Coordinates of C-alpha atoms and ligand atoms in Angstrom, one line a residue:
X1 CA 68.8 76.2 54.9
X2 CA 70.5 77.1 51.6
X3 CA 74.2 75.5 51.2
X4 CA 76.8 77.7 51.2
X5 CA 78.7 77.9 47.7
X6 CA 82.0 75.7 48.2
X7 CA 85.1 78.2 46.8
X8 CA 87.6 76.1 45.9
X9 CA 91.1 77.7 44.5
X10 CA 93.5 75.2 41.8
X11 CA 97.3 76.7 41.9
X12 CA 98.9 74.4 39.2
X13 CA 101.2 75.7 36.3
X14 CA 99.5 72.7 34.2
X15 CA 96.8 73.5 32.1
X16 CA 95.9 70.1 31.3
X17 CA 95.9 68.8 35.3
X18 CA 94.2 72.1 36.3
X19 CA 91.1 71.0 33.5
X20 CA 91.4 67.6 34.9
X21 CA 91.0 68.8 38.7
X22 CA 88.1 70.9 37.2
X23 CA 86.1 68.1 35.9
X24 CA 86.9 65.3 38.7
X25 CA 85.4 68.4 41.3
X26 CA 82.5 68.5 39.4
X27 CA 82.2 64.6 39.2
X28 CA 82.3 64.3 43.2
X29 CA 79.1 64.9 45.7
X30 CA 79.7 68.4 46.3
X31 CA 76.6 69.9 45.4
X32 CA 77.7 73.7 44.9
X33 CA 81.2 74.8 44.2
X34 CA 83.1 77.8 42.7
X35 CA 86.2 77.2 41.3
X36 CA 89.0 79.7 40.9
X37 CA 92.2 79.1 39.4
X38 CA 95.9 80.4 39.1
X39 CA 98.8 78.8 36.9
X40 CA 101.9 80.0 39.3
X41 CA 102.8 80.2 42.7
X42 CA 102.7 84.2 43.3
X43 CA 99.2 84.6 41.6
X44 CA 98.1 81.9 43.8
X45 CA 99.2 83.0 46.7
X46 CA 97.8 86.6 45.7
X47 CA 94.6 84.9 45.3
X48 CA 94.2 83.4 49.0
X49 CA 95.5 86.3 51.1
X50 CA 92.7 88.6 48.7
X51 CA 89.7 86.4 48.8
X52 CA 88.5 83.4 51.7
X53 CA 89.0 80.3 50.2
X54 CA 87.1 76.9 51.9
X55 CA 89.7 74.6 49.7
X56 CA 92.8 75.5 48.2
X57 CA 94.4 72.8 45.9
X58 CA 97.9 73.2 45.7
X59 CA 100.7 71.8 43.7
X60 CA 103.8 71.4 45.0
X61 CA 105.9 71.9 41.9
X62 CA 105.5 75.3 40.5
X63 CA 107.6 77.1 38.3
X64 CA 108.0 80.0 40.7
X65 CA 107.8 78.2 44.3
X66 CA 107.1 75.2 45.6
X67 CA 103.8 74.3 47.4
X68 CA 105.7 74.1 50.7
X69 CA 107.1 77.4 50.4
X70 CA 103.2 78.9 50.1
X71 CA 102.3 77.0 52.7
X72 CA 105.3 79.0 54.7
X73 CA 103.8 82.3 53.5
X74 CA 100.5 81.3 54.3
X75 CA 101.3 79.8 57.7
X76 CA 102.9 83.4 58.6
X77 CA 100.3 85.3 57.6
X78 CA 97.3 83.2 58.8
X79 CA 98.2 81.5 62.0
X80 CA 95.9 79.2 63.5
X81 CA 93.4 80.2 60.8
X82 CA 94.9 78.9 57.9
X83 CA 92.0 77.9 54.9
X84 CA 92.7 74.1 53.9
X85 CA 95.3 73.0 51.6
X86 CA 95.3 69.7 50.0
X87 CA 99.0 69.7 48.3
X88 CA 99.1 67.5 45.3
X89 CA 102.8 66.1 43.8
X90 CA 103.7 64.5 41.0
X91 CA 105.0 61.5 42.7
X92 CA 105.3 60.7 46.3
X93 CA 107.4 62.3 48.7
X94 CA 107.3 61.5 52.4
X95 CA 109.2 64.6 53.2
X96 CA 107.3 66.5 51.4
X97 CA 104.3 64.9 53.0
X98 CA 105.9 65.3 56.7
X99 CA 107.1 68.7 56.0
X100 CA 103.5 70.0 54.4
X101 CA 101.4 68.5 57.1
X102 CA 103.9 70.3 59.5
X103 CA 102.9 73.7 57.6
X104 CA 99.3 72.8 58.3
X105 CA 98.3 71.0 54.9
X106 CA 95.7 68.8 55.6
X107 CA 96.1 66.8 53.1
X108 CA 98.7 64.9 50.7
X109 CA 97.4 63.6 47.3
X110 CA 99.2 61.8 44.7
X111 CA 98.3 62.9 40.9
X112 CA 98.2 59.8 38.8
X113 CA 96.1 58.3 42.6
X114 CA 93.5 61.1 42.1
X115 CA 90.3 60.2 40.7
X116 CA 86.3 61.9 42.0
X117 CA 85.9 60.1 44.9
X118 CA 89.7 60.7 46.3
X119 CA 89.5 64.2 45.9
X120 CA 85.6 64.2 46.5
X121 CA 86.6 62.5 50.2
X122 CA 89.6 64.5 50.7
X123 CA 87.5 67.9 50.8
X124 CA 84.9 66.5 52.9
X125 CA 87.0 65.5 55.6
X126 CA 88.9 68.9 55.2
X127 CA 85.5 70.4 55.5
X128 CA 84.9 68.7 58.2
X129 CA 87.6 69.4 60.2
X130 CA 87.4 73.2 59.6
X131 CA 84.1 73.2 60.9
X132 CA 85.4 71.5 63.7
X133 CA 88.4 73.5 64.1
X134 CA 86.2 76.6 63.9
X135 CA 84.0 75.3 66.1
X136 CA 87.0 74.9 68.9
X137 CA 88.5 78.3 68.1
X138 CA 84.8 79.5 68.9
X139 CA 85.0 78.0 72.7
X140 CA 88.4 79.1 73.0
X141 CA 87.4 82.8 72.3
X142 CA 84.5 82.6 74.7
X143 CA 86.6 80.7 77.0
X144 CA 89.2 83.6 76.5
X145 CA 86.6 86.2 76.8
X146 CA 85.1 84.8 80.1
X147 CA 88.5 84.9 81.7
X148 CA 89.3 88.1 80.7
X149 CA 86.3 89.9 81.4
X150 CA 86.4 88.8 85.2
X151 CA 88.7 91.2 87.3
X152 CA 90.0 88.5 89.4
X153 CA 93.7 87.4 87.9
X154 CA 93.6 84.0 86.7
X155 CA 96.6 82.2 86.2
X156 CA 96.7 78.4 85.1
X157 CA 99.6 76.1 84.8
X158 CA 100.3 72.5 83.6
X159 CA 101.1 69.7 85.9
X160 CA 104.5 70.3 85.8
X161 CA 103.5 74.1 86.8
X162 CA 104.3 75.6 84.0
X163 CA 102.1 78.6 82.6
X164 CA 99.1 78.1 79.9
X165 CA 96.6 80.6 80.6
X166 CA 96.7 84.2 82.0
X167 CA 93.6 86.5 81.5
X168 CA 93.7 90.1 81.0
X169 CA 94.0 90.9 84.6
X170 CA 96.7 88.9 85.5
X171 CA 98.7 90.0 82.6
X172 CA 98.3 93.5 83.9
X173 CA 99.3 92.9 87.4
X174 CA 102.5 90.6 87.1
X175 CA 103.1 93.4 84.0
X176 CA 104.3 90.1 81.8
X177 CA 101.8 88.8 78.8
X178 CA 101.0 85.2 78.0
X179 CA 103.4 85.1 74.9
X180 CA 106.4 85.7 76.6
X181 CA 105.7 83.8 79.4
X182 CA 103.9 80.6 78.0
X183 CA 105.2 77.1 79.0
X184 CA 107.5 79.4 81.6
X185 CA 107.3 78.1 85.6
X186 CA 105.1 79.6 87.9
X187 CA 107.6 81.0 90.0
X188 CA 108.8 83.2 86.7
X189 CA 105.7 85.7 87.4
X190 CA 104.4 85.3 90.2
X191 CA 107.1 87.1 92.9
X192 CA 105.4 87.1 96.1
X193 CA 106.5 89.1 99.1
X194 CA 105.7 89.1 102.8
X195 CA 103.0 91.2 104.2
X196 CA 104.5 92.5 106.5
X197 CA 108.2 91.6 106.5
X198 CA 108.6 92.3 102.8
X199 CA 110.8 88.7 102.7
X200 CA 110.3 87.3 99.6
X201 CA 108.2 84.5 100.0
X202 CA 109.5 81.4 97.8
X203 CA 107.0 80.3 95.0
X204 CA 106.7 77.3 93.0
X205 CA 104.6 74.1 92.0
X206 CA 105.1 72.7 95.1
X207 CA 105.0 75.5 97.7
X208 CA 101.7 76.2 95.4
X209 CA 100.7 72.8 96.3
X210 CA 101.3 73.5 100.1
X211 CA 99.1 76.5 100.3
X212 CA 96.1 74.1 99.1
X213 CA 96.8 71.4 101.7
X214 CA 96.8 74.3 104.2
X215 CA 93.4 75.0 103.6
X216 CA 93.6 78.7 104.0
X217 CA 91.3 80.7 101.6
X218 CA 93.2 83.2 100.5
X219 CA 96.9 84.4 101.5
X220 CA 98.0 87.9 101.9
X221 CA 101.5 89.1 100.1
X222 CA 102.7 91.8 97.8
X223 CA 103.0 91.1 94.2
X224 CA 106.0 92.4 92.5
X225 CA 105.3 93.0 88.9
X226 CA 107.7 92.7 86.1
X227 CA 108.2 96.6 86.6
X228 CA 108.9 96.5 90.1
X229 CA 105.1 98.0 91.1
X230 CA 104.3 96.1 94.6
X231 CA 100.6 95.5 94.4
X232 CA 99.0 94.1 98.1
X233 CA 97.0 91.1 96.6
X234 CA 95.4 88.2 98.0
X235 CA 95.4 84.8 95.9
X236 CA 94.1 81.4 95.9
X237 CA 95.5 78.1 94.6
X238 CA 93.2 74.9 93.3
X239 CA 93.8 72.3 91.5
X240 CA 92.6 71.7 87.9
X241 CA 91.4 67.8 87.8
X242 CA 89.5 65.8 85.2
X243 CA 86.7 63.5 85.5
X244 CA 88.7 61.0 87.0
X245 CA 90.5 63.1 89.7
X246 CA 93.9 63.2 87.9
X247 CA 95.8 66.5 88.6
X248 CA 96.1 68.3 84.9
X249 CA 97.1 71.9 86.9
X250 CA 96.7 74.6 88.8
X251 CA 94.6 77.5 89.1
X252 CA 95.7 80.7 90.7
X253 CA 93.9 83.5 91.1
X254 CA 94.5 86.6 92.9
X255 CA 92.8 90.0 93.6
X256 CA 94.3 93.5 93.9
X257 CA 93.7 95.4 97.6
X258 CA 95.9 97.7 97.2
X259 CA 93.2 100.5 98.0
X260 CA 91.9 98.3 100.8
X261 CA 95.4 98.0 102.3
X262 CA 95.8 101.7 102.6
X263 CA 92.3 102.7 103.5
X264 CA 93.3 99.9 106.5
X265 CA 96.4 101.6 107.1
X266 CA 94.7 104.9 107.2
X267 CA 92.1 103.3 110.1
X268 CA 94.7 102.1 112.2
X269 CA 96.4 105.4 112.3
X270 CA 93.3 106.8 113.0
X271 CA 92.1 104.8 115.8
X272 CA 95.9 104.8 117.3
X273 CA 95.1 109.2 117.3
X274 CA 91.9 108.5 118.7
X275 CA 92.8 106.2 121.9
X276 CA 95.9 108.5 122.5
X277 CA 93.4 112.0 122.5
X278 CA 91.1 110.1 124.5
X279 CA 94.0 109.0 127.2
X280 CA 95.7 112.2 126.9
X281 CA 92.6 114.7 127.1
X282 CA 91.8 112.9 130.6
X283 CA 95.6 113.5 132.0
X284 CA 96.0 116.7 130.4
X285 CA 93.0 118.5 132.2
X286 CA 94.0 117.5 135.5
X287 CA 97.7 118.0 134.5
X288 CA 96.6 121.6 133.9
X289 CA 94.8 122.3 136.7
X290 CA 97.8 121.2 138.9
X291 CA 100.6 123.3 136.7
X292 CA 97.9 126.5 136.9
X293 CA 98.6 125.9 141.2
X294 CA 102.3 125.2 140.5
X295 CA 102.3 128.8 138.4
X296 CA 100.1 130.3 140.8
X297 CA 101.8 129.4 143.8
X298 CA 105.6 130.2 142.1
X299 CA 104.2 133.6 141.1
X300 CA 103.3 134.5 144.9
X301 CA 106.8 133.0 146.0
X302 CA 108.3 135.0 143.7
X303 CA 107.2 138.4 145.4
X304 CA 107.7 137.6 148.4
X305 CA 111.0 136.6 148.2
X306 CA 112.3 139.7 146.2
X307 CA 114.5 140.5 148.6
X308 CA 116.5 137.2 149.0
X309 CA 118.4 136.9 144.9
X310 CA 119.4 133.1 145.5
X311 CA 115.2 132.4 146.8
X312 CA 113.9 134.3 143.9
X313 CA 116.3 132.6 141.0
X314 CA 115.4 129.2 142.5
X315 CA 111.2 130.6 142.1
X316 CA 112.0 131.8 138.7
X317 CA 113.1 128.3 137.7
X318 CA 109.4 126.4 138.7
X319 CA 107.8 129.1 137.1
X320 CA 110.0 128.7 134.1
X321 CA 109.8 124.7 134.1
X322 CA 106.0 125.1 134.9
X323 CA 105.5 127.7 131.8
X324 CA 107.3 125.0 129.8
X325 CA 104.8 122.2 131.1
X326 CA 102.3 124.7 130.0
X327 CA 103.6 125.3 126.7
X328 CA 103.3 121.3 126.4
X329 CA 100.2 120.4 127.5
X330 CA 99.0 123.2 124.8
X331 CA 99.9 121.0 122.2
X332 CA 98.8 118.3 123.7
X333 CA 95.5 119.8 124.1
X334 CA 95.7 121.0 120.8
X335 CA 96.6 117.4 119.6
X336 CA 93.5 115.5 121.0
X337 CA 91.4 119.0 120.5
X338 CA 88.0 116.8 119.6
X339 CA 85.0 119.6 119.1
X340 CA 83.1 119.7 116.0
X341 CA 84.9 121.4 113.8
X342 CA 83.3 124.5 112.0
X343 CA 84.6 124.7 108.7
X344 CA 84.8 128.1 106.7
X345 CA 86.2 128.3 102.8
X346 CA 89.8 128.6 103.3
X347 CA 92.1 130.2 99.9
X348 CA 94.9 127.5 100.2
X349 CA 97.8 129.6 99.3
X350 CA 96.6 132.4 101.6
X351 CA 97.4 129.9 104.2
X352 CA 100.2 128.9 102.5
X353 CA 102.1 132.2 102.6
X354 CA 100.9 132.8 106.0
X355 CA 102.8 129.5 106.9
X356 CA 105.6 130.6 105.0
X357 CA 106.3 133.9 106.5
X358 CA 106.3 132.1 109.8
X359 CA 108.6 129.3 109.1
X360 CA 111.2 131.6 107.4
X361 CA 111.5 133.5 110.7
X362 CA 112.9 130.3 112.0
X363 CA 115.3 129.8 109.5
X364 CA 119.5 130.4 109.2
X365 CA 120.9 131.9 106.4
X366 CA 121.7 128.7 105.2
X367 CA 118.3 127.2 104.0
X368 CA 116.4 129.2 101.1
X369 CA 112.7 128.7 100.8
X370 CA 110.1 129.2 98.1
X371 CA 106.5 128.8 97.7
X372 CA 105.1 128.1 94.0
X373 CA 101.6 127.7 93.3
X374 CA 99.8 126.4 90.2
X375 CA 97.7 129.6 89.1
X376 CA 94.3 130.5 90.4
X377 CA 93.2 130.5 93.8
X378 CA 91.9 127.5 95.5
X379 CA 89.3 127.1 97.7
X380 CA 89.0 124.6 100.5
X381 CA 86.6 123.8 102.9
X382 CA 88.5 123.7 106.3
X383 CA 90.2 125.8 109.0
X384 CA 93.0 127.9 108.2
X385 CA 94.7 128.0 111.4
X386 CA 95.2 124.2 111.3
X387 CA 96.0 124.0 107.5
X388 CA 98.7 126.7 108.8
X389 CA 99.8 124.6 111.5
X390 CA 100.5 121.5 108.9
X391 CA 102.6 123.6 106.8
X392 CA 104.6 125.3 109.5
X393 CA 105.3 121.6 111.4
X394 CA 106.0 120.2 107.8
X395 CA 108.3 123.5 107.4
X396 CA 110.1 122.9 110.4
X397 CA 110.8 119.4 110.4
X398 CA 112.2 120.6 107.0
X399 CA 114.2 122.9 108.9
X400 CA 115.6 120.2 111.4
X401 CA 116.9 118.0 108.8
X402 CA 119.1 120.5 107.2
X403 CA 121.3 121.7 109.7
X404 CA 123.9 121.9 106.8
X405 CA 121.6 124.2 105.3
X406 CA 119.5 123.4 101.9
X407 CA 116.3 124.2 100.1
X408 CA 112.3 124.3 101.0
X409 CA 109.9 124.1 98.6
X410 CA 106.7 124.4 98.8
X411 CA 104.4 123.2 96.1
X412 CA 100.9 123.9 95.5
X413 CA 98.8 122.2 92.4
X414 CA 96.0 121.4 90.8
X415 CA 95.7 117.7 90.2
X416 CA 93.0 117.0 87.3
X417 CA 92.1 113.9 89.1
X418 CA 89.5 111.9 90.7
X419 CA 90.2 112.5 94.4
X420 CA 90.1 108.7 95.7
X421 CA 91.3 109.5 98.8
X422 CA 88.4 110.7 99.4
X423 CA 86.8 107.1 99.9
X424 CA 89.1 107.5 103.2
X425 CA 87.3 109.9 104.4
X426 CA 83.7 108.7 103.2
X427 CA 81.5 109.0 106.8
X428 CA 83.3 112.4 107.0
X429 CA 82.5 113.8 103.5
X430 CA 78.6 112.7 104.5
X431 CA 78.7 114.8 107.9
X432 CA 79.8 118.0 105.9
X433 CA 77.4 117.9 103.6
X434 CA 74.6 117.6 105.8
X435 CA 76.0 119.9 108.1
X436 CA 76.9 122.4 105.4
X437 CA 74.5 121.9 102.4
X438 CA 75.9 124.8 100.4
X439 CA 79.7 123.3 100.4
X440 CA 80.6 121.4 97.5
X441 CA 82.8 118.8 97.0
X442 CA 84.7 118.6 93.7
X443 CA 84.8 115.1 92.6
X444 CA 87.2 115.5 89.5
X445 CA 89.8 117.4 91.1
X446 CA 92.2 117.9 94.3
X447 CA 94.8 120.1 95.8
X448 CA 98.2 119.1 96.4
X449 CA 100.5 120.3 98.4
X450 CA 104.6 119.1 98.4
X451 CA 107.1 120.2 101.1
X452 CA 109.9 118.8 99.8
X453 CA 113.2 119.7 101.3
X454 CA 117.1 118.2 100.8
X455 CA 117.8 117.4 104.1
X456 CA 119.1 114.0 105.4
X457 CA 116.3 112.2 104.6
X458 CA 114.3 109.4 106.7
X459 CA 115.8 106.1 106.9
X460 CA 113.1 103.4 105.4
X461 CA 112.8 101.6 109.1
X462 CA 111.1 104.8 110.4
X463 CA 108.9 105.9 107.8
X464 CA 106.4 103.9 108.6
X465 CA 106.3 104.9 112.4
X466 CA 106.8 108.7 111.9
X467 CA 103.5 109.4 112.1
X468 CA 103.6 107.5 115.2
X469 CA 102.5 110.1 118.2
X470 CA 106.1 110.6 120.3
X471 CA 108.0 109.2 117.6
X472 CA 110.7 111.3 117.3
X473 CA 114.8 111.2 116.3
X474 CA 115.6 114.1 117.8
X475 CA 117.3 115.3 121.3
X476 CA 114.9 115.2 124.1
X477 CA 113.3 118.7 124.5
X478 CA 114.5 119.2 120.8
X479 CA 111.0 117.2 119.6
X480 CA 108.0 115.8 121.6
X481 CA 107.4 113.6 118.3
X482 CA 103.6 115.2 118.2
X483 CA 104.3 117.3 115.1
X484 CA 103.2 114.8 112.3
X485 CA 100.7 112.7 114.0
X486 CA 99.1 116.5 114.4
X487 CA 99.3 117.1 110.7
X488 CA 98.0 113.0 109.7
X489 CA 95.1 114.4 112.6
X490 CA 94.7 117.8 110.3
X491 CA 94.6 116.4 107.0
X492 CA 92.5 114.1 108.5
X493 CA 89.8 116.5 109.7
X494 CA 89.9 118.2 106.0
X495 CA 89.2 115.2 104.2
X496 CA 92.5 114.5 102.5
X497 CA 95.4 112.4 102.8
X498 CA 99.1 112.4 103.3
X499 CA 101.9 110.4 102.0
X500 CA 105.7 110.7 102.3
X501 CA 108.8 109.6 99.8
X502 CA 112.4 109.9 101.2
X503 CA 116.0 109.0 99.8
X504 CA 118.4 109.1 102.8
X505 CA 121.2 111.9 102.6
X506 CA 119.2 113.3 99.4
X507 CA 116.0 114.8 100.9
X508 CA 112.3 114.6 101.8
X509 CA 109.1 115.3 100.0
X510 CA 105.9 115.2 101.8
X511 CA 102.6 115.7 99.9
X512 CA 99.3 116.1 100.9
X513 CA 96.0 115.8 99.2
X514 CA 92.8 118.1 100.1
X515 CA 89.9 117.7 98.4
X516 CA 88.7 121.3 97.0
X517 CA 85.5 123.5 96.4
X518 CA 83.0 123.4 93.1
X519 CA 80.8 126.0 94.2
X520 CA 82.4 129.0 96.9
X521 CA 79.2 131.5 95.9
X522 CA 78.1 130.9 100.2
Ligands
ATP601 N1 111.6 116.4 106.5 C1 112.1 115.5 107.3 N2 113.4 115.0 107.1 C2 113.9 114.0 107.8 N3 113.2 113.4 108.9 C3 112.0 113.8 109.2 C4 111.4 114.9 108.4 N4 110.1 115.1 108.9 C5 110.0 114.2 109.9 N5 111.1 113.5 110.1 C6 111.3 112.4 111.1 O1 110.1 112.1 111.7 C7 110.2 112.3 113.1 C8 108.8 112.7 113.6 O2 108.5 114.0 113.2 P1 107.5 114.8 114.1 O3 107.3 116.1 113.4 O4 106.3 114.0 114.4 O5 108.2 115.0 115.5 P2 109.5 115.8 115.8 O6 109.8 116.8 114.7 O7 110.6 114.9 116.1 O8 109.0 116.6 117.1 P3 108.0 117.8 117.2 O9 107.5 118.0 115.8 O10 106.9 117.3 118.1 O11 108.7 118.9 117.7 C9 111.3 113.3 113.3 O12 111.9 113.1 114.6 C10 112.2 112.9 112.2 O13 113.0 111.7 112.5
MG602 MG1 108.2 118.0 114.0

């Protein structure tokens, strides 16, 4: 293999040294060299951030700057990759020394000391220990690369537990980068939450520690990034040991399951719908039959006690209390309704303004409400009677928490997005298309609807239980507490999904997701 050329750089003011320097380099060993030179401090320093120098001979006392004040520039500018500087004074200096080996010189030479073999040694060894330090950058990089190109988070720490490493990952999830956090306590990014409590769980080396001597594989908690994002993670903590077993760390690595989480969430609301239809369609047949007897029967009563007033108000009541029971076990019915559902193309705002018009007939003259919609019409592939429903039961629970009056809107856009709800819905989105082939799913875009309103809002306690079946705040016989577990059920059936934000004493927003049509030519 051919040697590579040696380019060596002289920055002395003296022309007489710099000639000497030039004919002990070509006394030494070094087979091929280049030499470059520059008589002041600014040229020189020109000279090595333009070109790549392997040896850069530098004297300290230069008309224009000292050697040590290069060194400063060149530390700034290079880093960890600065090109070798031997820094040569006119006598000795052990500051000087100290202070240029500090700046990453590395090496000190004396001029009347220098002779070929001195300086011949000096750039060997500096040679030497560039290809070395080269060589160690090179597994750092990899190292660097390798952690960053794994989606785990990997966080490592000292034995005292203070921070070293963090790849890519992690940085992104605790939202803080190694820089600013480097040499920084464990506990600084990694703020752990309760799963379910949301108490904030205390972190440090030594609770770290505990977690390994549990033996649990991996703990469940929220992660509260430096932007207060709550991410649902899971995490693991070893311990970094060398040969000999001594503790040097620890290593923490956590995944994101966020999207798990919810697509959990989504299940067990699911299956809570499903047990209560399949209790409640058992009672509410028989339930019928007996109120259709209880009608029936109050019906007959009814005639023939025409004659006697105080008989026939006390008939009129059953019937009235029975139509009521009636009225209830409809939505009930219509609650755990579980037939195949056969889906037709539905033009969302259609349904929309037909839910509109409804609700608005319910409404006092204090409470305003407007529908907006994004601009061309949207298809769907669902029932409209039910979308209906979900907008009038969102309308009215709009309606209920403004009894001071307020504001409705309805919104209705076009989200340019990757529907990943849909992945909710996956054994569903199978059955329609092989029961309807010529539907369509888009797979870059989704409808969204928002019923926001500025009501009294939902304290944080209930929101995650108003989708509850009989949950409900209001007066008995003012709400069964059916209305949104029927609309979770209904955006359910179409696919989609359904989230709620609410400030208490400000107002509700409730938006739901429905994936949309590519192709309506059926
Ligand atoms: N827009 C809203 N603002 C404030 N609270 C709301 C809103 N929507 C729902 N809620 C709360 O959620 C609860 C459950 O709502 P849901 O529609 O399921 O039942 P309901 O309205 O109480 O009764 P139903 O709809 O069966 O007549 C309500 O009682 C109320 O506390
Ligand atoms: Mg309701």
């Amino acid at each position: 293999m051919k040697k590579k050329t040696i380019q060596i750089l002289i920055i002395d003011d003296d022309d007489i040294d710099r000639e000497n320097y030039h004919r002990l380099l070509h006394q030494t060993q070094l087979k091929s060299i280049k030499i470059s030179q520059e008589a002041c401090g600014k040229d020189g320093l020109k000279a090595i951030l333009k070109n790549s120098f392997d040896i850069i001979l530098l004297d300290q006392n230069l008309p224009d700057m000292t050697g040590l004040s290069i060194l400063k520039e060149m530390s700034a500018h290079f880093h960890t990759d600065m090109p070798p500087v031997i820094i040569i004074t006119g006598q000795g200096n052990t500051e000087v020394d100290l202070e240029a080996m500090k700046l990453g010189a590395v090496d000190y030479l004396i001029k009347g000391e220098i002779n070929a073999s001195i300086l011949g040694r000096s750039i060997r060894y500096s040679l030497k220990n560039k290809e070395r330090e080269v060589e160690l950058q090179k597994k750092e990089k990899f190292l660097r690369f390798t952690l960053d190109s794994i989606n785990e988070c990997v966080i490592a720490t000292d034995k005292k537990g203070d921070i070293i490493r963090m790849n890519k990952s992690a940085e992104k999830f605790t939202g803080f980068n190694i820089a600013e956090v480097f040499k920084q306590p464990i506990e600084s990014v990694f703020h752990i939450l309760d799963f379910k409590s949301k108490n904030i769980i205390p972190c440090n080396f030594d609770s770290m520690l505990n977690t390994i001597d549990r033996g649990t594989s991996f703990e469940k908690v929220i992660l509260q990034s430096k932007d207060n994002f709550e991410y649902y993670i899971n995490y693991r903590v070893s311990v970094i040991k060398d040969n000999s077993e001594n503790t040097k760390g620890l290593v923490l690595v956590f995944n994101d399951i966020t999207e798990q989480h919810e697509i959990e969430l989504h299940f067990q609301q699911v299956q809570k719908l499903d047990v209560l239809g399949e209790l409640a369609s058992g009672i509410v047949h028989d339930f019928n039959n007996v109120l259709s007897v209880i009608l029936g029967t109050s019906g007959l009563l009814r005639r023939r006690l025409k004659d006697d007033e105080k008989s026939l108000e006390l008939a009129n009541s059953i019937a009235d209390a029975s139509r009521t029971a009636n009225g209830l076990t409809k939505r009930l019915l219509s609650f755990v309704r579980n037939e195949e559902q056969s889906f037709t193309i539905v033009e969302i705002f259609h349904s929309i303004t037909n839910a509109l018009n409804i609700i608005k007939k319910s409404l006092n003259d204090n409470i305003t409400i407007e529908a907006t919609h994004s601009g061309d019409s949207i298809n769907i592939l669902g029932e409209s009677s039910l979308i209906e429903n979900a907008i009038i039961n969102l309308g009215f629970n709009a309606r209920d928490a403004m009894s001071d009056g307020g504001q409705i809107l309805i919104k209705t856009s076009l989200i340019e997005q990757e529907p990943t709800f849909l992945k909710n819905n996956e054994t569903k989105l199978i059955n329609h298309s092989q029961n309807s082939p010529n539907y369509k799913i888009d797979n870059k875009r989704y409808v969204e609807i928002t019923v926001s309103d500025t009501g009294i809002g939902i304290k944080e306690e209930n929101i995650e239980k108003i989708f509850d079946p009989f949950f409900t705040t209001k007066e008995l016989e003012q709400g069964t507490g059916l209305g949104l577990s029927s609309v979770f059920r209904i955006v359910n059936e179409h696919m989609g999904d359904i989230s709620v934000t609410s400030q208490v004493g400000e107002g509700t927003t409730f938006t739901i997701k429905l994936p949309i049509l590519v192709s309506p030519n059926i």
